[in-house]
Tab-separated table of C-alpha atoms and ligand atoms in Angstrom:
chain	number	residue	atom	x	y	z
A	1	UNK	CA	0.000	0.000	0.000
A	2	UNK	CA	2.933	2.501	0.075
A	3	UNK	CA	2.036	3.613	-3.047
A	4	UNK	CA	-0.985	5.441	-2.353
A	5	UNK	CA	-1.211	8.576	-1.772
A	6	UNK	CA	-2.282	10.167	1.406
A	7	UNK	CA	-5.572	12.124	0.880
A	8	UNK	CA	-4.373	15.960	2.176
A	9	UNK	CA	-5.840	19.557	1.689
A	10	UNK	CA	-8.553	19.938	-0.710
A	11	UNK	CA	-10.143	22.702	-1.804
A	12	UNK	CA	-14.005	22.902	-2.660
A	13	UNK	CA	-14.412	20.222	-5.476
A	14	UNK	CA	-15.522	21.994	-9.021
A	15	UNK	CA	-13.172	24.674	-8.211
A	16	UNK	CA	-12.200	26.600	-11.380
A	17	UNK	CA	-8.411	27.430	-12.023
A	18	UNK	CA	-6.843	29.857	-14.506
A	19	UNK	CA	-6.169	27.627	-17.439
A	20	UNK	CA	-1.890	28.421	-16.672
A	21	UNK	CA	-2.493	27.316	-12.819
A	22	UNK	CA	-0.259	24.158	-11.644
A	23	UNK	CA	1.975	23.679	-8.587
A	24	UNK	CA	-0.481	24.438	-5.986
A	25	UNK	CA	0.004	22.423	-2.563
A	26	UNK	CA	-1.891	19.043	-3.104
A	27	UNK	CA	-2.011	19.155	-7.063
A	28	UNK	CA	-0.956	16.007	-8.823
A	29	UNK	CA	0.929	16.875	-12.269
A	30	UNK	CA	2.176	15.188	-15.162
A	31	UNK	CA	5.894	15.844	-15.983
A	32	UNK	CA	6.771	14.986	-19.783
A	33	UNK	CA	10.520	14.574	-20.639
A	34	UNK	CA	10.924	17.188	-23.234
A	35	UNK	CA	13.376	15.743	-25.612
A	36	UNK	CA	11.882	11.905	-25.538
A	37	UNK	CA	8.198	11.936	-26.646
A	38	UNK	CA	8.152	8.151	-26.193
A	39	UNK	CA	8.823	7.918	-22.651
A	40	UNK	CA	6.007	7.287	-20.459
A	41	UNK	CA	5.297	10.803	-18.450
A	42	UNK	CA	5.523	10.715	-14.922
A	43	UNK	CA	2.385	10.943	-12.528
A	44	UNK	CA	3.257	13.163	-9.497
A	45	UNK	CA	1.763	12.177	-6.074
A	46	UNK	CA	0.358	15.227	-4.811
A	47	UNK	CA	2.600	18.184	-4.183
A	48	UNK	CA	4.021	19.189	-0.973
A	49	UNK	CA	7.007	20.701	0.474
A	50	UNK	CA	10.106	18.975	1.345
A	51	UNK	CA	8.812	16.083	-1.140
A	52	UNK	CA	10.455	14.320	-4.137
A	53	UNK	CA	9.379	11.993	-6.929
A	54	UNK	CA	11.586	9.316	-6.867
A	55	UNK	CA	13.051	8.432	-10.452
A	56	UNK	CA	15.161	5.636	-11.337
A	57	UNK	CA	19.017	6.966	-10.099
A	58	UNK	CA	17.034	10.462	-10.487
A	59	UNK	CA	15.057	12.456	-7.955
A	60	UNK	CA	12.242	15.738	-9.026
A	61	UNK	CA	11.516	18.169	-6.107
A	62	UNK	CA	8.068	19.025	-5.114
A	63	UNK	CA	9.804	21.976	-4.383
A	64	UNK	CA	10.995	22.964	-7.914
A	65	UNK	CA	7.321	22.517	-8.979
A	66	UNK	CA	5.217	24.102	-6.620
A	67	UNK	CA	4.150	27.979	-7.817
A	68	UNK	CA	5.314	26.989	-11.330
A	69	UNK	CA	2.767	27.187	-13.902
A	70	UNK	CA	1.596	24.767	-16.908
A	71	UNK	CA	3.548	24.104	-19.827
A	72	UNK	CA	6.891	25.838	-17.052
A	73	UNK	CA	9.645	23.446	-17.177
A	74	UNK	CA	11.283	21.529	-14.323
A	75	UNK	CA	14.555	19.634	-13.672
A	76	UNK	CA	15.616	16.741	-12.124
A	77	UNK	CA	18.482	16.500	-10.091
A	78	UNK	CA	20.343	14.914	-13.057
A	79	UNK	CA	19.274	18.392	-15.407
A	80	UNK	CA	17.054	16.527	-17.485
A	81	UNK	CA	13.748	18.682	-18.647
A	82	UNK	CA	10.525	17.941	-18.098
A	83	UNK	CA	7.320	19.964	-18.875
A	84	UNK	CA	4.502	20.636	-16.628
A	85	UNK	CA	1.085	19.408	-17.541
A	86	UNK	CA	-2.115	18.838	-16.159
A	87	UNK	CA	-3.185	14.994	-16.075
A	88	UNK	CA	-6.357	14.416	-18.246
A	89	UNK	CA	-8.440	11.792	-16.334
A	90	UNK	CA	-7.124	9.261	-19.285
A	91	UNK	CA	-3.580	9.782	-18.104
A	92	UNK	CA	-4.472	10.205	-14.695
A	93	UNK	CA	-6.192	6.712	-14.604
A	94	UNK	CA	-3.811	4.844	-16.418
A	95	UNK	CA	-0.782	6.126	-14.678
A	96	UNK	CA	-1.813	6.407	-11.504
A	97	UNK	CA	-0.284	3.498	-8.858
A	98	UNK	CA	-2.351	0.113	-9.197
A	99	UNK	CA	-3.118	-2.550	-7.181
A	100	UNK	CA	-5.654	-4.072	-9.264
A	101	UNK	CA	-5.620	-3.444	-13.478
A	102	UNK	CA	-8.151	-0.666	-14.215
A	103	UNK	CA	-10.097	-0.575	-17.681
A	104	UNK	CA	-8.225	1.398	-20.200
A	105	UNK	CA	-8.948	5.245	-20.744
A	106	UNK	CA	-10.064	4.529	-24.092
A	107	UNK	CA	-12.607	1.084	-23.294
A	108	UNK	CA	-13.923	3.353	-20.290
A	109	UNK	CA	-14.809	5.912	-23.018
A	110	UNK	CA	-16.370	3.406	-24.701
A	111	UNK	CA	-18.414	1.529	-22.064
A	112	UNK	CA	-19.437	5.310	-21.029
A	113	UNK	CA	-20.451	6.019	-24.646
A	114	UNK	CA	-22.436	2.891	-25.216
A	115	UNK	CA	-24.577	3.931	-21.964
A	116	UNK	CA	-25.439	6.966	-24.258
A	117	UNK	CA	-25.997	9.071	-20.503
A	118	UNK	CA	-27.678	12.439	-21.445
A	119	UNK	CA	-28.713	13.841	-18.012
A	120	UNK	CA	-30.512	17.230	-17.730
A	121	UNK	CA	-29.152	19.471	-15.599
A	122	UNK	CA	-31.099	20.656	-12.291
A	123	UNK	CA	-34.385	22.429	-12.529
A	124	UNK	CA	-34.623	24.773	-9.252
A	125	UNK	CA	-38.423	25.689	-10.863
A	126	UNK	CA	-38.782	22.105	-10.711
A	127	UNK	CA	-40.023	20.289	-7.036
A	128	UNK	CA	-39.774	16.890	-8.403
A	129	UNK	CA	-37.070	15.342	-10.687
A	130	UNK	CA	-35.796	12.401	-11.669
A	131	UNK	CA	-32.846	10.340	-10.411
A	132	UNK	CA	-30.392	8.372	-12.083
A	133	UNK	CA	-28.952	5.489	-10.354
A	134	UNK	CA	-25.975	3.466	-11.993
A	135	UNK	CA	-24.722	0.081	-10.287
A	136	UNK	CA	-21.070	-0.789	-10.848
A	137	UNK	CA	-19.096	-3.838	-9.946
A	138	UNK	CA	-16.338	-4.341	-9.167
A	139	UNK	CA	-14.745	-0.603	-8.452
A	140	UNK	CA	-11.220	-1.941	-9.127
A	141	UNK	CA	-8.886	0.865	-9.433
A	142	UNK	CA	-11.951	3.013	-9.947
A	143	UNK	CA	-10.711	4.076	-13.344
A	144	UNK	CA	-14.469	3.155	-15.306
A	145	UNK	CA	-16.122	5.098	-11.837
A	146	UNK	CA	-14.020	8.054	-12.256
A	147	UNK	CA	-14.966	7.978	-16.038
A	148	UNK	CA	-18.951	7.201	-15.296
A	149	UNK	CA	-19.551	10.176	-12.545
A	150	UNK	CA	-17.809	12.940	-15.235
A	151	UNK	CA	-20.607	11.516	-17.881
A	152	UNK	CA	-23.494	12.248	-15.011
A	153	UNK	CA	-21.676	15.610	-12.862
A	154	UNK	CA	-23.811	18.101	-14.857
A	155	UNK	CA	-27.105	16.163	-13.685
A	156	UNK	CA	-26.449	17.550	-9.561
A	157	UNK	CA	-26.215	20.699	-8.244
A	158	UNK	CA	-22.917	22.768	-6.760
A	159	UNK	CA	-21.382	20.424	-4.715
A	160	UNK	CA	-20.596	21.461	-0.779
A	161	UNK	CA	-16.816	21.394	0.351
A	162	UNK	CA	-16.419	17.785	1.018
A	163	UNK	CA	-16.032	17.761	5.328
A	164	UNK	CA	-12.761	15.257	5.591
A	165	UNK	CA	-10.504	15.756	8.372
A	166	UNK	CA	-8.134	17.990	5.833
A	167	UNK	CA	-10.928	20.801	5.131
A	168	UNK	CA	-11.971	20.207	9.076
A	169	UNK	CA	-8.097	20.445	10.914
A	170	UNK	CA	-8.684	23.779	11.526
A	171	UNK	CA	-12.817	24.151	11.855
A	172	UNK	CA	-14.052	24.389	15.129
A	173	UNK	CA	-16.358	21.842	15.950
A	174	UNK	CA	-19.533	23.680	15.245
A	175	UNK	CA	-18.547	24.553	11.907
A	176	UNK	CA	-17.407	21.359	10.918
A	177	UNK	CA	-21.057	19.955	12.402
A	178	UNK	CA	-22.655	22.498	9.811
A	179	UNK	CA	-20.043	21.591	6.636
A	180	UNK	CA	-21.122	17.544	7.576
A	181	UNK	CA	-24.734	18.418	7.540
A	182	UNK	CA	-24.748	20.441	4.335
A	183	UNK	CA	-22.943	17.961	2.719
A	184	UNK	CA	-25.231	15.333	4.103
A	185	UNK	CA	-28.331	17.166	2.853
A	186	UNK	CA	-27.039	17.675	-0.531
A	187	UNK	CA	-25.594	14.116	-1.475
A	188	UNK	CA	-29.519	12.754	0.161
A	189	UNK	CA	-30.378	15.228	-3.018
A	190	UNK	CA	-28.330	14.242	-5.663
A	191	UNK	CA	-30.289	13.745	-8.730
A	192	UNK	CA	-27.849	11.233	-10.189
A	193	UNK	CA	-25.397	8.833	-8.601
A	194	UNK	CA	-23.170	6.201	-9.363
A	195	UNK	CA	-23.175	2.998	-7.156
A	196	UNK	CA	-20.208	1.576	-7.542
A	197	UNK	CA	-19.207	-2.308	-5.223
A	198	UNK	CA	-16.092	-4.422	-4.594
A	199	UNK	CA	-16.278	-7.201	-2.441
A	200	UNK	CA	-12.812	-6.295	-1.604
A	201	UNK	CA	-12.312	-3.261	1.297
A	202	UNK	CA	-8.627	-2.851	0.086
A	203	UNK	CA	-9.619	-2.377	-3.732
A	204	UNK	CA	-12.580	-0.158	-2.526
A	205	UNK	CA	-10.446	1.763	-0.060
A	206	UNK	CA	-7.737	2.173	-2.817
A	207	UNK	CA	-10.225	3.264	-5.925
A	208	UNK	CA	-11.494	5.829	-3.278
A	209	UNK	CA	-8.175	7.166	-2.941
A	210	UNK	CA	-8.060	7.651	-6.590
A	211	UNK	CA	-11.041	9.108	-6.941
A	212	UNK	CA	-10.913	11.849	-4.437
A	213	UNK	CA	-7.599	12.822	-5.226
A	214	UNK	CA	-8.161	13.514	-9.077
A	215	UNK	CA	-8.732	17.260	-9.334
A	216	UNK	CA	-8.814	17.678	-5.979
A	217	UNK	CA	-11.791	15.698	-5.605
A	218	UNK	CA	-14.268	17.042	-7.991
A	219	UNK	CA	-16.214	13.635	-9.353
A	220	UNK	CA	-16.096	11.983	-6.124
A	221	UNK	CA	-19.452	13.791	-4.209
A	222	UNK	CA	-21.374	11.960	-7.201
A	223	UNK	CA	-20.012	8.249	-6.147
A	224	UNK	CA	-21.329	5.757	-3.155
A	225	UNK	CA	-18.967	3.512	-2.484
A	226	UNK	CA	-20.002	0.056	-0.979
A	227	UNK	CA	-18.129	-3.132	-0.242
A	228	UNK	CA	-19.569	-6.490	0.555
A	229	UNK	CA	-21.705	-8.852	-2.049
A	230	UNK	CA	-23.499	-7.550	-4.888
A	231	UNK	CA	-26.929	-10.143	-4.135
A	232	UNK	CA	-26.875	-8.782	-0.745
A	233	UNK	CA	-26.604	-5.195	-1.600
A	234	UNK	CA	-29.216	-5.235	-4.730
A	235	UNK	CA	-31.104	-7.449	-2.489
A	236	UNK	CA	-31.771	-4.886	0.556
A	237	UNK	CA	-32.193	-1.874	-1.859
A	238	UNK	CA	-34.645	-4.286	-4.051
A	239	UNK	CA	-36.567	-4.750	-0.335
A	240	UNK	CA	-36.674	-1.072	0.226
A	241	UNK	CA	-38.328	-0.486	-3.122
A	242	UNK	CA	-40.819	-3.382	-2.712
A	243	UNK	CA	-38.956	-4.872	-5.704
A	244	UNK	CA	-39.623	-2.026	-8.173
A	245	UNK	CA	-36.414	-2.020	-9.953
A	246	UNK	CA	-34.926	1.016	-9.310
A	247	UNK	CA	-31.763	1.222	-11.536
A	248	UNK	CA	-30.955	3.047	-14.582
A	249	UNK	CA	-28.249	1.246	-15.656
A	250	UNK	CA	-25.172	-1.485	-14.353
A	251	UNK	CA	-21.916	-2.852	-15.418
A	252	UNK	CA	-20.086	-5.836	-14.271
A	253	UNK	CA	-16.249	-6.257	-14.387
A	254	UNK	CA	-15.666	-9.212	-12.254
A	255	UNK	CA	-15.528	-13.115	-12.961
A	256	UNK	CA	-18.440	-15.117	-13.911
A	257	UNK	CA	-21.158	-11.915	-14.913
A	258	UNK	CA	-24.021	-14.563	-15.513
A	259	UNK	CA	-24.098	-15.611	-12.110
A	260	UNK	CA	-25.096	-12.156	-11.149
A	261	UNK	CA	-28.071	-11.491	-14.174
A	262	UNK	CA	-30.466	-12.776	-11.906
A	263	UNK	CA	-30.766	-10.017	-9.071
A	264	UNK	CA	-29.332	-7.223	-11.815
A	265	UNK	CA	-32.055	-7.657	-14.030
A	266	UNK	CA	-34.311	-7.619	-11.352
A	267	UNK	CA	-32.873	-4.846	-9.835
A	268	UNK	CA	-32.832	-2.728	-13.767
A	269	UNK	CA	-35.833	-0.681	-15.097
A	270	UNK	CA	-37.430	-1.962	-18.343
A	271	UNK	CA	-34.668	-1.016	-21.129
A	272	UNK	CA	-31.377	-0.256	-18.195
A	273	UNK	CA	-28.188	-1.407	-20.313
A	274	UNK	CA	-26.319	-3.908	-18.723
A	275	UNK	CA	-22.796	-3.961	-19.967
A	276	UNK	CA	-20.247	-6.606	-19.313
A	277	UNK	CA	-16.288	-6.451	-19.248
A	278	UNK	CA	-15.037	-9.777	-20.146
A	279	UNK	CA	-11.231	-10.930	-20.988
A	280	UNK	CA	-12.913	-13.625	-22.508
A	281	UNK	CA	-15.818	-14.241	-25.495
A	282	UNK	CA	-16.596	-18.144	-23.805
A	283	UNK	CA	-17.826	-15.641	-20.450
A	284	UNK	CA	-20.286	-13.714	-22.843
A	285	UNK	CA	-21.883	-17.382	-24.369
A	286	UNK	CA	-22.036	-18.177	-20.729
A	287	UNK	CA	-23.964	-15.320	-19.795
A	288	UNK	CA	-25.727	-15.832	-23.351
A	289	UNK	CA	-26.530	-19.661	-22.076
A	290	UNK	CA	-27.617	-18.844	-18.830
A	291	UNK	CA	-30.099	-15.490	-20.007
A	292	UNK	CA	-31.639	-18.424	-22.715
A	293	UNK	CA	-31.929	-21.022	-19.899
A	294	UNK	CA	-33.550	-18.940	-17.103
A	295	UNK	CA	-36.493	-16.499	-17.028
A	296	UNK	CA	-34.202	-13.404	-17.008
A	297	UNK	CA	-35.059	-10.604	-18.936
A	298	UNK	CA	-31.600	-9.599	-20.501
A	299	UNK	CA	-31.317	-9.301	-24.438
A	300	UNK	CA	-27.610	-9.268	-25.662
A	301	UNK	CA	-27.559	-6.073	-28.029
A	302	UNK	CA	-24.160	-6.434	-28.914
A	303	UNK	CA	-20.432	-7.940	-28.534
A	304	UNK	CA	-17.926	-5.483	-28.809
A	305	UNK	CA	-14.248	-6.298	-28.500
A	306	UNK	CA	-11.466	-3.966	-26.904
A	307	UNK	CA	-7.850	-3.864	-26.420
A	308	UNK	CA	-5.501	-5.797	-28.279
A	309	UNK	CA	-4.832	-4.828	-31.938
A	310	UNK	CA	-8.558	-4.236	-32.527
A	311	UNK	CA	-7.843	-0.536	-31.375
A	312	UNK	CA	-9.816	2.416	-30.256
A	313	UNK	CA	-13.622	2.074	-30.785
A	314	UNK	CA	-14.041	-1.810	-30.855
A	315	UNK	CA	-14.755	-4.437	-33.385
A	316	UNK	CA	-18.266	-5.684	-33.148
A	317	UNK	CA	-19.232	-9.617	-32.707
A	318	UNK	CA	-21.470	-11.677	-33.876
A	319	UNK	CA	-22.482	-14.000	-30.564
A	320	UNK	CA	-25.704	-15.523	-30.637
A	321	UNK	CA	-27.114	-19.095	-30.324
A	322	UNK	CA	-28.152	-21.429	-32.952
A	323	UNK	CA	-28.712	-25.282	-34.262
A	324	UNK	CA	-26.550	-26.947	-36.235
A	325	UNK	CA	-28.950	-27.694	-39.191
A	326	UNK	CA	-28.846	-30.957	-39.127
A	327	UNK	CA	-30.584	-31.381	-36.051
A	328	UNK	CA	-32.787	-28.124	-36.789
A	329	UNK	CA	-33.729	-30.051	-40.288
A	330	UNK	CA	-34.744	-33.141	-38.249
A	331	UNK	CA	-37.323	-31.025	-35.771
A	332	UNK	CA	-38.771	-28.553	-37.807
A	333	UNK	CA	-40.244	-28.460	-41.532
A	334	UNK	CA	-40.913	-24.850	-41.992
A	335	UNK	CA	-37.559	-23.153	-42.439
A	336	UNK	CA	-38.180	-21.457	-46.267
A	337	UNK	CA	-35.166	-21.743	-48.011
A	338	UNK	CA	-34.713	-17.769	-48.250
A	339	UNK	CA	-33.923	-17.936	-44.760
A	340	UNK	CA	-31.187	-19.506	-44.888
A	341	UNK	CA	-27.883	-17.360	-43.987
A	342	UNK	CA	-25.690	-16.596	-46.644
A	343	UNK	CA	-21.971	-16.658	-44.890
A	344	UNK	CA	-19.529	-19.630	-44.948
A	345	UNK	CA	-19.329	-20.056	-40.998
A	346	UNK	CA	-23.377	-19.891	-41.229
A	347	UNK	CA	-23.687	-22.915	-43.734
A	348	UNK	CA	-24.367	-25.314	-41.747
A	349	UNK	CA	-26.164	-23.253	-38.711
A	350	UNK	CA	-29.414	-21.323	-38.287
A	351	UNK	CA	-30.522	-18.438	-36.170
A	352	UNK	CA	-33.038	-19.377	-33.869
A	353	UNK	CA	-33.103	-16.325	-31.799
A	354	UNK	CA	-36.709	-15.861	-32.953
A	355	UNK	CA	-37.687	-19.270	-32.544
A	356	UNK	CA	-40.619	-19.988	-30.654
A	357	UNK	CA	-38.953	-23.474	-29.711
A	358	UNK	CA	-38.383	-23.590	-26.480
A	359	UNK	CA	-36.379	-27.020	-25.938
A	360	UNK	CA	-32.505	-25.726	-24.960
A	361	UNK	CA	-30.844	-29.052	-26.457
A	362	UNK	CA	-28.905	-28.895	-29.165
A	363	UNK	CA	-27.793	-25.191	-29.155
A	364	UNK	CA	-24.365	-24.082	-30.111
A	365	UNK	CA	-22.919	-20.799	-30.116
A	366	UNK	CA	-21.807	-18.335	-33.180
A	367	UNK	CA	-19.293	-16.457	-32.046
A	368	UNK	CA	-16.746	-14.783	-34.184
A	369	UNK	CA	-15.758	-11.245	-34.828
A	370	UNK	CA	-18.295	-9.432	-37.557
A	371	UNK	CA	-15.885	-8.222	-40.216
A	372	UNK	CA	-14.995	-12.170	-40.228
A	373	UNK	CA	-10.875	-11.942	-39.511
A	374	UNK	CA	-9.299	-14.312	-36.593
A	375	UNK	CA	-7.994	-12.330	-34.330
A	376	UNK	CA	-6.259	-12.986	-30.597
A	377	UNK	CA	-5.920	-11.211	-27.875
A	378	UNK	CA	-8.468	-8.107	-25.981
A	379	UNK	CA	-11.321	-8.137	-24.382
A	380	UNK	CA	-14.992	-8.336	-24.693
A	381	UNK	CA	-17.773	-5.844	-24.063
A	382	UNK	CA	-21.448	-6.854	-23.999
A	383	UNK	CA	-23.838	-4.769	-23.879
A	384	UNK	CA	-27.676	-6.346	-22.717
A	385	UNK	CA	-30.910	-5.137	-22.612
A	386	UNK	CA	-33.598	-5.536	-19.751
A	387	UNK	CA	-36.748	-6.668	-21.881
A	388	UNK	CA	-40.437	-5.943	-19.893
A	389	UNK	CA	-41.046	-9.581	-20.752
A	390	UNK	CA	-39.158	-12.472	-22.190
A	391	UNK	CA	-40.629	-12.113	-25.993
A	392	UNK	CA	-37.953	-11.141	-28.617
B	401	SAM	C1	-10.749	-5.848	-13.062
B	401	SAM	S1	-11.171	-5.139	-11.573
B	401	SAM	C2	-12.287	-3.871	-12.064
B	401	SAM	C3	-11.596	-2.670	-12.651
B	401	SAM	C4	-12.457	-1.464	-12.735
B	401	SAM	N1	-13.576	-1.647	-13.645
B	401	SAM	C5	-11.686	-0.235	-13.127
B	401	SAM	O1	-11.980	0.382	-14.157
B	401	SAM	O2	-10.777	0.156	-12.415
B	401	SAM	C6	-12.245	-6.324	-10.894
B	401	SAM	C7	-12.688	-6.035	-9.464
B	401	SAM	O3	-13.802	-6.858	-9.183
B	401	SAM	C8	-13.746	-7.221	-7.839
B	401	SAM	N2	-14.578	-8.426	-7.709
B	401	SAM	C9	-14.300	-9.694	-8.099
B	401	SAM	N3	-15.332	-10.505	-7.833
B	401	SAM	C10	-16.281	-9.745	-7.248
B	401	SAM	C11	-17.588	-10.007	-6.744
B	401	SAM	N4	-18.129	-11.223	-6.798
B	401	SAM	N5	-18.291	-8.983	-6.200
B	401	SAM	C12	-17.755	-7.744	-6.148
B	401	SAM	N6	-16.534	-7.440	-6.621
B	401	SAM	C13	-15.806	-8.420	-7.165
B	401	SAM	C14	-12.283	-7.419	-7.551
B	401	SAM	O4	-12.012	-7.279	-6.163
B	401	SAM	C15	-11.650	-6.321	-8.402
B	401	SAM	O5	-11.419	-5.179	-7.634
């Protein structure tokens, strides 16, 4: 855990800086080596006095940064040049110290896009307005909930100064009581909030770190985060609601998703995404087996692979489950010829996802990337929908 950063001084999150501002006490920069574009730039932990960052047989002073401005320059003890940026939150998340891997900037994006979030911003002539609630799982590093609260900040108002024992140290104790109770009273009315759930404390308690210390806290009055089991946790807020489902959307990065459609889909409103992170395409059929097995209400929209050499933006998949025709031929006498699929893989297999049949034996899986290429490597993004009812 040494690499984590202690949580200091914050000012109010959503603070607004002068576009040249850097090397303030408890800023975190990015230091780019001026002459070698290809080097990876170096994260800073948050500035204070009488601090270094530690480089390999090289050492950068907090010192020699703090009151310099962005795009300034800064050497190292060995003279070499770095400039001073600002980290975007893509740099900030994937440099920032790890103890569990994140989800790339750019799949983030990705996952955030296919959500397509368009929250309205708050309506003071408005008395009643409606939330948004997003479930994620697990938090990780926190790199996909750092990316999901920026996509849903507009939706809440001005955030309070967030009471931690920094802001507090020099309070007195009445004003601290206040700054907790405002700060209470405005995350009770938060018109959109992302849930996000590790069933690991020391993954939670790191992502939290990560969170609150990207600019200076500013996404992290949005989050809730909660450790434990995500059946007993959808379970208790399902009990509270009387079982109305009560979530806009959720997204699983963990090991085996399908074992956790049951309560999510219960816990989604009629047409919540559910997206899936998987290293693997045999953990989508899973989840694609189990949805076709069970009465849950998911539809699989899409497969969408990541990483690798597929690059930014994804390469769809084609993942859905069919009979080999042979046995289809043997059951069934209506199939018109014209309905026959055209492809080679296809040949010998036809779509039943409309089928009416409902006797599971005999299905097999297509599964291969759209634009018909092998590839290796990356991972896979699924994106389901919560149907009313189990129809199409
Ligand atoms: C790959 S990481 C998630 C990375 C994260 N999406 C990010 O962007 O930083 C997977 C996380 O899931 C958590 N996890 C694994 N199984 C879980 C479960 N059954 N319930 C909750 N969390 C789980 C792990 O502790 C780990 O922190």
């Amino acid at each position: 855990m040494s690499n984590l950063w202690p949580i200091g001084t914050r000012a109010s999150p959503g603070i607004r800086r002068s576009a040249y501002s850097a090397g303030r006490q408890n800023d975190i920069v990015l230091l780019k080596h001026i002459h070698n574009s290809a080097s990876t730039p170096i994260l800073s932990t948050r500035l204070h006095a009488g601090k270094k960052i530690v480089l390999q047989r090289d050492s950068i002073a907090h010192d020699d940064i703090l009151g310099k401005r962005l795009r300034d320059l800064v050497s190292s003890r060995k003279r070499i040049n770095y400039r001073i940026t600002e980290p975007t939150l893509a740099e900030y998340t994937d440099l920032s110290p790890r103890i569990v891997t994140p989800i790339y900037s750019q799949d983030a994006n990705l996952i955030v896009s296919l959500l397509d979030l368009n929250p309205t911003v708050p309506d003071p002539k408005r008395t009643t307005q409606n939330s948004l609630e997003i479930f994620e799982a697990g938090t990780g590093h926190g790199a996909l909930t750092l990316n999901l609260a920026r996509a849903i900040h507009g939706a809440n108002t001005a955030t309070p100064p967030i009471p931690d024992e920094d802001i507090t140290a020099e309070a007195t104790p009445d004003v601290v009581e206040r700054m907790k109770d405002t700060y209470q009273e405005w995350r009770k009315n938060r018109r959109a909030v992302i849930h996000t759930l590790d069933c690991s404390g020391r993954h939670s308690a790191h992502a939290e770190t990560v969170v609150k210390n990207f600019r200076h806290g500013l996404y992290y009055p949005h989050i809730d985060f909660h450790v434990g089991s995500i059946d007993e946790y959808l379970t208790s807020r399902l009990e509270a609601t009387d079982g109305t489902p009560f979530l806009d959307h959720a997204i699983l990065d963990l090991p085996d998703i399908h074992h956790y459609f049951d309560i999510v889909g219960r816990a989604l409103m009629a047409n919540g995404t559910l997206i899936t992170f998987c290293p693997s395409i045999t953990q989508i059929n899973a989840g694609m087996t189990f949805v076709r097995q069970g009465a849950v209400p998911l539809f699989l929209e899409k497969v969408i692979e990541v990483g690798g050499i597929v690059g930014v933006g994804g390469r769809e998949w084609d993942v859905r489950p069919v009979k080999p025709r042979a046995l289809l031929k043997a059951r069934t006498e209506d199939i018109k010829p014209s309905e026959e699929p055209e492809d080679a893989l296809a040949e010998d297999l036809e779509d039943l996802r409309q089928s009416p049949d409902s006797d599971d034996s005999g299905w097999e899986m297509v599964c291969r990337p759209k634009v018909g290429l092998r590839i290796v490597g990356g991972g896979f993004v699924g994106v389901w929908r919560k149907m009313t009812k189990r129809s199409t």
